[in-house]
Amino acid sequence: MIQIVEHAPQEEPYAIRTALEAAGLAVRVCRTWAGDRVPDTADDLVGLVVMGGPMAAYEDFTSRTAELALLRAALEAEVPVLGVCLGAQLLAVAAGGVARPGTGAQIGWGDVRTAAAAPADPLFAAVPDRLRVWHWHRDTMDLPAEATLLASCDRYPVQAFRVGGSAWGLQFHLEVDEAAVTSFAAAFPEDAATAPGLLESAPVELAALARCRDDVFKRFAAFVAGRAEQTRTRAFFTRRAATWEERFAGDGPRYAAAVDRMGLRPGHRVLDLGCGTGRALPALRAQVGAEGVVAGIDLTPAMLTAGVREGRDKDGQLLLADACRLPLPAGAVDGVFSAGLINHVPDPATALREWARVTASEGVLLLFHPSGRAERAARHGRPLDPDDPMAEEHLRPVLRAAGWELDCYEDASHHFLARAVRVDG
């Protein structure tokens, strides 16, 4: 779900929404101007768009605190973000920058210049050196040190920027179309009067802008869509990372018992995929000894940070990576442990093939969960699904097709365990 936050009826997402819907992305709109409540978590979001409005980012308004909290949650979980005008200023503040009054109104059509970093940016790569855009603001911002400037002009140097690898702010209104121009001028007639020819020049200006506008938002939509499953997973676990160890403090012995079933030997190389806070790493290290190699891989930075706090980095390397696209050569490891991850990957069969690729012949895979399937279903208030891909009759052929032979399957009341051996062919 893409969350769009609006602050005024005339400041809709216009071309942004068109691009998102063309990419098949579901959109949910929070109209703060109509009293809608801003979501209090980023859990179900694959993207966040925060639009402009007449209020100031440096002054309190009804939804400001909630919006900053949502933006900070999105930044922490690396949810793709696009902020426009007020939304860009709020993004800057959420990232550690400052919003402040500008030197006066900047209204109507005007040039911006792209910065040195623009050609390498996922959104701005095709934006020309100079671009005429639609301005409508009085305020500006000072960016946090880690932000990357993408566009500027003489009067207001911060016109576009990126925070990290997935959050963009636009001070200008790249999203405008003919309806937007008319709506802005009608809503703010005094401002419009300061820019003679604003409406008359719009058809020509919009025609010149359209190709670049549509390309930038198409790129944003593709960026969101291409990592949607990763974003959902990361957003879900980021908020829970700080209390993960506390919530599941009693699971350690069950993890250790499961690791024992792998039959690892000293000197073996083993991965914990979807390692979370690294609960299995001490047991894996005990199995392979000081001469072995242990690595925990997870998609969520907050989980790995929590693992470091628990001292798990002393038992193995903690790596930020996608467990479905492992940065390893074929046959690099002797074993793969994975607790619960298979339930969160978008395509289990593809994941199992990737895990088989990096595992040497006769290496072992252990799929584990500290709760059985029936127990988990009951906890979520639903019956056990006969089509559950983790049922033995479904899991066995999928494993075989991926290069694994199932040699042990246990679906007990207090744990789930499936052990498979890597086979050639």
Coordinates of C-alpha atoms in Angstrom, one line a residue:
M1 CA 0.0 0.0 0.0
I2 CA 1.2 3.5 -0.9
Q3 CA 0.2 6.0 1.7
I4 CA -0.4 9.6 0.4
V5 CA -0.8 12.4 3.0
E6 CA -2.7 15.5 1.8
H7 CA -2.8 18.8 3.6
A8 CA -5.2 20.8 1.3
P9 CA -7.8 19.9 -1.3
Q10 CA -6.0 21.7 -4.1
E11 CA -2.7 20.0 -3.3
E12 CA -3.4 16.5 -4.6
P13 CA -0.8 14.2 -5.9
Y14 CA -1.9 14.7 -9.6
A15 CA 0.8 13.1 -11.8
I16 CA 2.3 11.2 -8.9
R17 CA -0.9 9.2 -8.3
T18 CA -1.2 8.6 -12.1
A19 CA 2.2 7.1 -12.2
L20 CA 1.7 4.9 -9.1
E21 CA -1.6 3.6 -10.3
A22 CA -0.2 2.9 -13.8
A23 CA 2.4 0.7 -12.0
G24 CA -0.4 -1.3 -10.4
L25 CA 0.3 0.1 -6.9
A26 CA -2.6 0.4 -4.5
V27 CA -3.0 3.9 -3.1
R28 CA -4.5 5.0 0.2
V29 CA -5.1 8.7 0.8
C30 CA -5.1 10.4 4.2
R31 CA -6.8 13.8 3.9
T32 CA -5.6 15.7 7.0
W33 CA -7.6 18.7 5.8
A34 CA -10.8 16.6 6.2
G35 CA -9.8 15.3 9.6
D36 CA -8.3 11.9 8.5
R37 CA -5.9 10.5 11.0
V38 CA -2.3 9.9 10.0
P39 CA -1.3 6.2 10.3
D40 CA 0.7 5.6 13.5
T41 CA 3.0 2.9 11.9
A42 CA 4.6 2.2 8.6
D43 CA 3.9 -1.5 9.0
D44 CA 1.8 -2.1 5.8
L45 CA 3.4 0.5 3.6
V46 CA 5.5 0.0 0.5
G47 CA 5.8 3.7 -0.1
L48 CA 4.9 7.1 1.5
V49 CA 4.1 10.4 -0.3
V50 CA 3.6 13.6 1.7
M51 CA 2.2 16.5 -0.3
G52 CA 2.3 20.3 0.2
G53 CA 0.1 22.6 2.1
P54 CA -0.2 26.2 3.3
M55 CA 1.1 25.5 6.8
A56 CA 4.7 25.8 7.9
A57 CA 6.9 22.8 8.7
Y58 CA 8.6 24.7 11.6
E59 CA 5.3 25.5 13.3
D60 CA 2.9 23.2 15.1
F61 CA -0.2 22.1 13.2
T62 CA -2.7 19.4 13.9
S63 CA -1.0 16.5 12.2
R64 CA 2.6 17.6 12.3
T65 CA 3.8 15.4 15.2
A66 CA 2.1 12.3 13.7
E67 CA 3.5 13.0 10.2
L68 CA 7.1 13.5 11.5
A69 CA 6.7 10.2 13.4
L70 CA 5.5 8.4 10.3
L71 CA 8.3 9.9 8.2
R72 CA 10.9 8.8 10.8
A73 CA 9.5 5.3 10.9
A74 CA 9.6 5.2 7.0
L75 CA 13.2 6.4 7.0
E76 CA 14.3 3.8 9.6
A77 CA 12.6 1.0 7.7
E78 CA 13.8 2.3 4.3
V79 CA 10.3 2.7 3.0
P80 CA 10.5 4.7 -0.2
V81 CA 9.4 8.3 0.5
L82 CA 8.5 11.3 -1.7
G83 CA 7.9 14.7 -0.1
V84 CA 6.6 17.7 -2.1
C85 CA 6.9 21.3 -0.9
L86 CA 5.7 21.1 2.7
G87 CA 6.2 17.4 2.5
A88 CA 9.9 17.9 1.5
Q89 CA 10.4 20.3 4.4
L90 CA 8.9 17.8 6.8
L91 CA 11.1 15.0 5.4
A92 CA 14.2 17.2 6.0
V93 CA 13.1 17.8 9.6
A94 CA 12.4 14.1 10.2
A95 CA 15.9 13.3 8.9
G96 CA 17.6 15.8 11.2
G97 CA 17.5 19.0 9.2
V98 CA 15.7 22.3 9.8
A99 CA 12.8 24.0 8.2
R100 CA 12.7 27.8 8.3
P101 CA 11.1 30.9 6.8
G102 CA 12.5 31.9 3.4
T103 CA 13.3 35.3 2.0
G104 CA 9.9 35.7 0.4
A105 CA 7.4 34.0 -1.9
Q106 CA 8.5 32.0 -4.9
I107 CA 5.4 31.7 -7.1
G108 CA 5.0 30.5 -10.7
W109 CA 7.3 29.1 -13.3
G110 CA 11.0 29.3 -12.8
D111 CA 14.3 27.4 -13.6
V112 CA 16.1 25.0 -11.4
R113 CA 19.5 23.5 -12.0
T114 CA 20.4 19.9 -11.3
A115 CA 23.3 19.2 -9.0
A116 CA 26.4 17.0 -9.6
A117 CA 24.7 14.0 -7.9
A118 CA 21.6 14.0 -10.2
P119 CA 22.9 11.9 -13.1
A120 CA 23.5 9.0 -10.7
D121 CA 20.2 9.3 -8.9
P122 CA 17.5 6.7 -9.4
L123 CA 14.9 9.4 -10.0
F124 CA 16.8 12.3 -11.5
A125 CA 19.1 10.5 -13.9
A126 CA 17.3 11.7 -17.0
V127 CA 16.5 15.2 -15.7
P128 CA 18.2 17.9 -17.9
D129 CA 20.7 20.4 -16.5
R130 CA 18.0 23.1 -16.4
L131 CA 14.3 22.6 -15.9
R132 CA 11.5 25.0 -15.7
V133 CA 9.1 24.0 -12.8
W134 CA 6.1 25.3 -10.9
H135 CA 7.0 27.0 -7.6
W136 CA 4.6 27.9 -4.8
H137 CA 6.3 28.4 -1.4
R138 CA 7.7 30.9 1.1
D139 CA 9.6 28.6 3.4
T140 CA 12.8 26.6 2.9
M141 CA 15.0 24.2 4.7
D142 CA 18.6 23.3 5.7
L143 CA 19.4 19.7 4.9
P144 CA 20.9 17.2 7.3
A145 CA 24.6 16.5 6.6
E146 CA 23.9 13.1 5.1
A147 CA 21.4 14.3 2.5
T148 CA 22.3 14.6 -1.2
L149 CA 21.4 17.8 -3.1
L150 CA 19.8 17.1 -6.5
A151 CA 18.6 20.5 -7.7
S152 CA 18.8 24.1 -6.7
C153 CA 18.3 27.7 -7.9
D154 CA 19.9 31.0 -6.9
R155 CA 17.2 32.2 -4.6
Y156 CA 16.4 28.9 -2.9
P157 CA 19.4 26.6 -3.1
V158 CA 17.5 23.5 -1.8
Q159 CA 15.0 22.5 -4.5
A160 CA 15.4 18.7 -4.6
F161 CA 17.3 16.2 -2.4
R162 CA 17.6 12.6 -1.4
V163 CA 18.0 11.2 2.1
G164 CA 19.7 7.8 2.2
G165 CA 18.9 5.6 -0.7
S166 CA 15.1 5.8 -0.8
A167 CA 13.7 9.1 0.3
W168 CA 13.3 12.2 -2.0
G169 CA 12.2 15.7 -1.3
L170 CA 11.0 18.2 -4.0
Q171 CA 10.5 21.9 -2.9
F172 CA 8.9 22.6 -6.3
H173 CA 5.7 21.1 -7.6
L174 CA 6.8 18.7 -10.4
E175 CA 3.5 16.9 -10.1
V176 CA 1.4 19.7 -11.6
D177 CA -0.9 19.3 -14.6
E178 CA -3.5 21.7 -16.1
A179 CA -6.0 20.9 -13.3
A180 CA -3.3 21.6 -10.6
V181 CA -2.4 25.0 -12.1
T182 CA -6.0 26.0 -12.2
S183 CA -6.7 24.7 -8.7
F184 CA -3.7 26.5 -7.1
A185 CA -4.5 29.8 -8.8
A186 CA -8.2 29.6 -7.6
A187 CA -7.2 28.6 -4.0
F188 CA -4.5 31.3 -3.6
P189 CA -5.6 34.3 -5.8
E190 CA -3.4 36.8 -4.0
D191 CA -0.3 34.7 -4.6
A192 CA -1.3 34.1 -8.2
A193 CA -1.6 37.8 -8.8
T194 CA 2.1 38.2 -8.1
A195 CA 3.0 36.1 -11.1
P196 CA 1.6 37.8 -14.2
G197 CA 0.8 35.4 -17.1
L198 CA 0.7 32.4 -14.7
L199 CA -2.4 30.8 -16.3
E200 CA -1.8 32.0 -19.8
S201 CA 1.6 30.4 -20.0
A202 CA 0.6 27.2 -18.4
P203 CA -0.1 25.1 -21.6
V204 CA 3.3 25.8 -23.1
E205 CA 5.1 25.3 -19.7
L206 CA 3.3 22.1 -19.0
A207 CA 4.0 20.7 -22.4
A208 CA 7.7 21.3 -21.9
L209 CA 7.6 19.9 -18.4
A210 CA 5.5 16.8 -19.1
R211 CA 8.2 14.4 -20.4
C212 CA 10.5 15.0 -17.4
R213 CA 7.7 15.0 -14.9
D214 CA 6.3 11.7 -16.1
D215 CA 9.7 10.1 -16.3
V216 CA 10.6 11.0 -12.7
F217 CA 7.4 9.7 -11.2
K218 CA 7.5 6.6 -13.4
R219 CA 10.9 5.9 -12.0
F220 CA 9.7 6.4 -8.4
A221 CA 6.8 4.1 -9.1
A222 CA 9.1 1.4 -10.5
F223 CA 11.5 1.9 -7.6
V224 CA 8.6 1.3 -5.1
A225 CA 7.2 -1.7 -7.1
G226 CA 10.6 -3.3 -7.5
R227 CA 11.2 -3.6 -3.8
A228 CA 7.7 -3.8 -2.4
E229 CA 8.0 -7.2 -0.8
Q230 CA 11.3 -6.3 0.8
T231 CA 9.8 -3.0 2.0
R232 CA 6.8 -4.8 3.6
T233 CA 9.1 -7.2 5.5
R234 CA 11.5 -4.5 6.6
A235 CA 8.7 -2.2 7.7
F236 CA 7.1 -4.9 9.7
F237 CA 10.2 -6.0 11.6
T238 CA 11.8 -2.6 12.1
R239 CA 9.2 -1.4 14.6
R240 CA 9.5 -4.7 16.5
A241 CA 13.3 -5.0 16.6
A242 CA 13.8 -3.1 19.8
T243 CA 11.6 -5.5 21.8
W244 CA 12.3 -8.7 19.8
E245 CA 14.6 -10.3 22.4
E246 CA 12.3 -9.4 25.3
R247 CA 9.2 -10.9 23.5
F248 CA 10.9 -14.2 22.7
A249 CA 13.4 -14.5 25.5
G250 CA 12.4 -18.1 26.2
D251 CA 13.1 -19.4 22.7
G252 CA 16.9 -19.7 23.0
P253 CA 17.0 -23.4 24.1
R254 CA 14.6 -24.4 21.3
Y255 CA 16.8 -22.7 18.8
A256 CA 19.9 -24.5 20.2
A257 CA 18.1 -27.8 20.0
A258 CA 17.1 -27.2 16.4
V259 CA 20.7 -26.3 15.5
D260 CA 21.9 -29.6 17.0
R261 CA 19.8 -31.4 14.5
M262 CA 21.8 -30.0 11.6
G263 CA 24.8 -32.3 12.3
L264 CA 27.3 -29.6 11.6
R265 CA 31.0 -30.3 12.2
P266 CA 34.0 -28.1 13.3
G267 CA 35.2 -26.1 10.3
H268 CA 31.9 -26.0 8.5
R269 CA 30.6 -22.8 7.0
V270 CA 27.0 -22.0 7.9
L271 CA 24.4 -19.3 7.2
D272 CA 21.5 -18.1 9.4
L273 CA 19.1 -16.6 6.8
G274 CA 16.6 -14.1 8.2
C275 CA 18.7 -14.2 11.3
G276 CA 16.8 -11.3 13.0
T277 CA 18.7 -10.5 16.2
G278 CA 21.0 -13.5 15.7
R279 CA 19.4 -15.8 18.3
A280 CA 20.8 -19.0 16.6
L281 CA 24.3 -17.7 16.1
P282 CA 25.8 -18.8 19.5
A283 CA 24.5 -22.4 18.9
L284 CA 25.8 -22.4 15.3
R285 CA 29.2 -21.1 16.5
A286 CA 29.4 -23.9 19.1
Q287 CA 28.8 -26.5 16.3
V288 CA 31.4 -25.3 13.8
G289 CA 34.0 -24.1 16.3
A290 CA 36.5 -21.3 16.1
E291 CA 37.8 -22.6 12.7
G292 CA 34.3 -22.5 11.1
V293 CA 32.4 -19.6 9.5
V294 CA 29.1 -18.3 10.8
A295 CA 27.2 -15.5 9.1
G296 CA 23.7 -14.1 9.9
I297 CA 21.9 -12.4 7.0
D298 CA 18.9 -10.2 7.4
L299 CA 17.1 -7.5 5.4
T300 CA 16.3 -5.3 8.4
P301 CA 19.0 -3.0 9.7
A302 CA 17.2 -2.5 13.0
M303 CA 17.2 -6.2 13.7
L304 CA 21.0 -6.4 13.0
T305 CA 21.5 -3.4 15.3
A306 CA 19.6 -5.2 18.0
G307 CA 21.7 -8.3 17.5
V308 CA 24.9 -6.2 18.0
R309 CA 23.4 -4.9 21.3
E310 CA 23.0 -8.6 22.3
G311 CA 26.6 -9.3 21.5
R312 CA 25.7 -11.7 18.6
D313 CA 28.3 -10.2 16.4
K314 CA 30.9 -12.0 18.5
D315 CA 29.5 -15.4 17.3
G316 CA 29.3 -14.6 13.6
Q317 CA 29.3 -11.9 11.0
L318 CA 26.0 -9.9 10.7
L319 CA 25.3 -9.0 7.1
L320 CA 22.6 -6.8 5.6
A321 CA 21.5 -8.5 2.5
D322 CA 18.5 -10.0 0.7
A323 CA 18.3 -13.7 1.5
C324 CA 16.7 -14.4 -1.9
R325 CA 19.7 -12.8 -3.7
L326 CA 22.7 -13.9 -1.7
P327 CA 26.1 -12.2 -2.4
L328 CA 27.9 -15.6 -2.4
P329 CA 29.3 -18.0 -5.0
A330 CA 27.9 -21.4 -5.7
G331 CA 28.6 -24.0 -3.1
A332 CA 30.0 -21.5 -0.6
V333 CA 28.5 -23.0 2.6
D334 CA 27.9 -26.4 4.2
G335 CA 24.6 -25.5 6.0
V336 CA 21.7 -23.1 6.0
F337 CA 19.6 -22.5 9.1
S338 CA 16.4 -20.4 8.7
A339 CA 13.8 -19.7 11.4
G340 CA 10.5 -18.4 10.0
L341 CA 11.9 -16.6 7.0
I342 CA 10.3 -19.0 4.4
N343 CA 6.9 -17.7 5.5
H344 CA 7.9 -14.1 4.6
V345 CA 9.6 -14.5 1.2
P346 CA 7.5 -13.6 -1.8
D347 CA 8.3 -16.9 -3.6
P348 CA 9.4 -19.8 -1.4
A349 CA 10.4 -22.0 -4.4
T350 CA 12.8 -19.3 -5.7
A351 CA 14.2 -18.8 -2.2
L352 CA 14.9 -22.5 -1.8
R353 CA 16.7 -22.6 -5.2
E354 CA 18.9 -19.7 -4.2
W355 CA 19.7 -21.4 -0.9
A356 CA 20.6 -24.6 -2.8
R357 CA 22.8 -22.6 -5.2
V358 CA 25.1 -21.5 -2.4
T359 CA 25.2 -24.8 -0.5
A360 CA 27.7 -27.5 -1.3
S361 CA 26.6 -31.1 -2.2
E362 CA 25.4 -33.0 0.9
G363 CA 25.1 -29.7 2.8
V364 CA 22.1 -29.3 5.1
L365 CA 19.1 -27.0 5.3
L366 CA 17.1 -26.7 8.5
L367 CA 13.8 -24.8 8.4
F368 CA 12.6 -24.0 11.9
H369 CA 9.9 -22.2 13.8
P370 CA 9.5 -22.3 17.6
S371 CA 5.8 -22.9 17.1
G372 CA 4.0 -25.6 15.1
R373 CA 1.8 -24.8 12.2
A374 CA -1.4 -25.5 14.1
E375 CA -0.3 -23.5 17.1
R376 CA 0.5 -20.5 14.9
A377 CA -2.9 -20.8 13.1
A378 CA -4.8 -20.9 16.4
R379 CA -2.8 -17.9 17.6
H380 CA -4.0 -15.9 14.6
G381 CA -7.6 -17.1 15.1
R382 CA -7.8 -19.2 11.9
P383 CA -7.9 -22.9 11.1
L384 CA -5.0 -24.8 9.7
D385 CA -4.9 -24.2 5.9
P386 CA -4.8 -27.4 4.0
D387 CA -3.0 -25.6 1.2
D388 CA -0.2 -24.3 3.5
P389 CA 3.0 -24.6 1.5
M390 CA 4.8 -25.8 4.7
A391 CA 2.6 -28.9 4.9
E392 CA 4.8 -31.9 4.3
E393 CA 2.9 -33.0 1.1
H394 CA 3.5 -29.5 -0.4
L395 CA 7.0 -28.8 1.0
R396 CA 8.6 -32.1 -0.1
P397 CA 8.2 -31.7 -3.9
V398 CA 9.1 -28.0 -3.7
L399 CA 12.3 -28.8 -1.9
R400 CA 13.1 -31.6 -4.4
A401 CA 12.6 -29.3 -7.4
A402 CA 15.0 -26.8 -5.7
G403 CA 17.7 -29.4 -5.2
W404 CA 17.0 -30.6 -1.7
E405 CA 15.9 -34.0 -0.3
L406 CA 13.7 -33.8 2.8
D407 CA 14.9 -36.3 5.4
C408 CA 13.1 -35.2 8.5
Y409 CA 9.8 -33.4 9.0
E410 CA 8.3 -32.6 12.4
D411 CA 5.2 -30.4 13.0
A412 CA 4.8 -30.7 16.7
S413 CA 2.7 -28.6 19.1
H414 CA 5.7 -26.4 20.2
H415 CA 8.0 -26.5 17.1
F416 CA 8.2 -26.9 13.4
L417 CA 11.3 -28.5 11.9
A418 CA 12.1 -29.6 8.3
R419 CA 15.6 -30.9 7.6
A420 CA 16.8 -31.4 4.0
V421 CA 20.0 -32.4 2.3
R422 CA 21.5 -30.8 -0.8
V423 CA 21.5 -33.2 -3.7
D424 CA 23.0 -32.8 -7.2
G425 CA 20.8 -32.7 -10.3

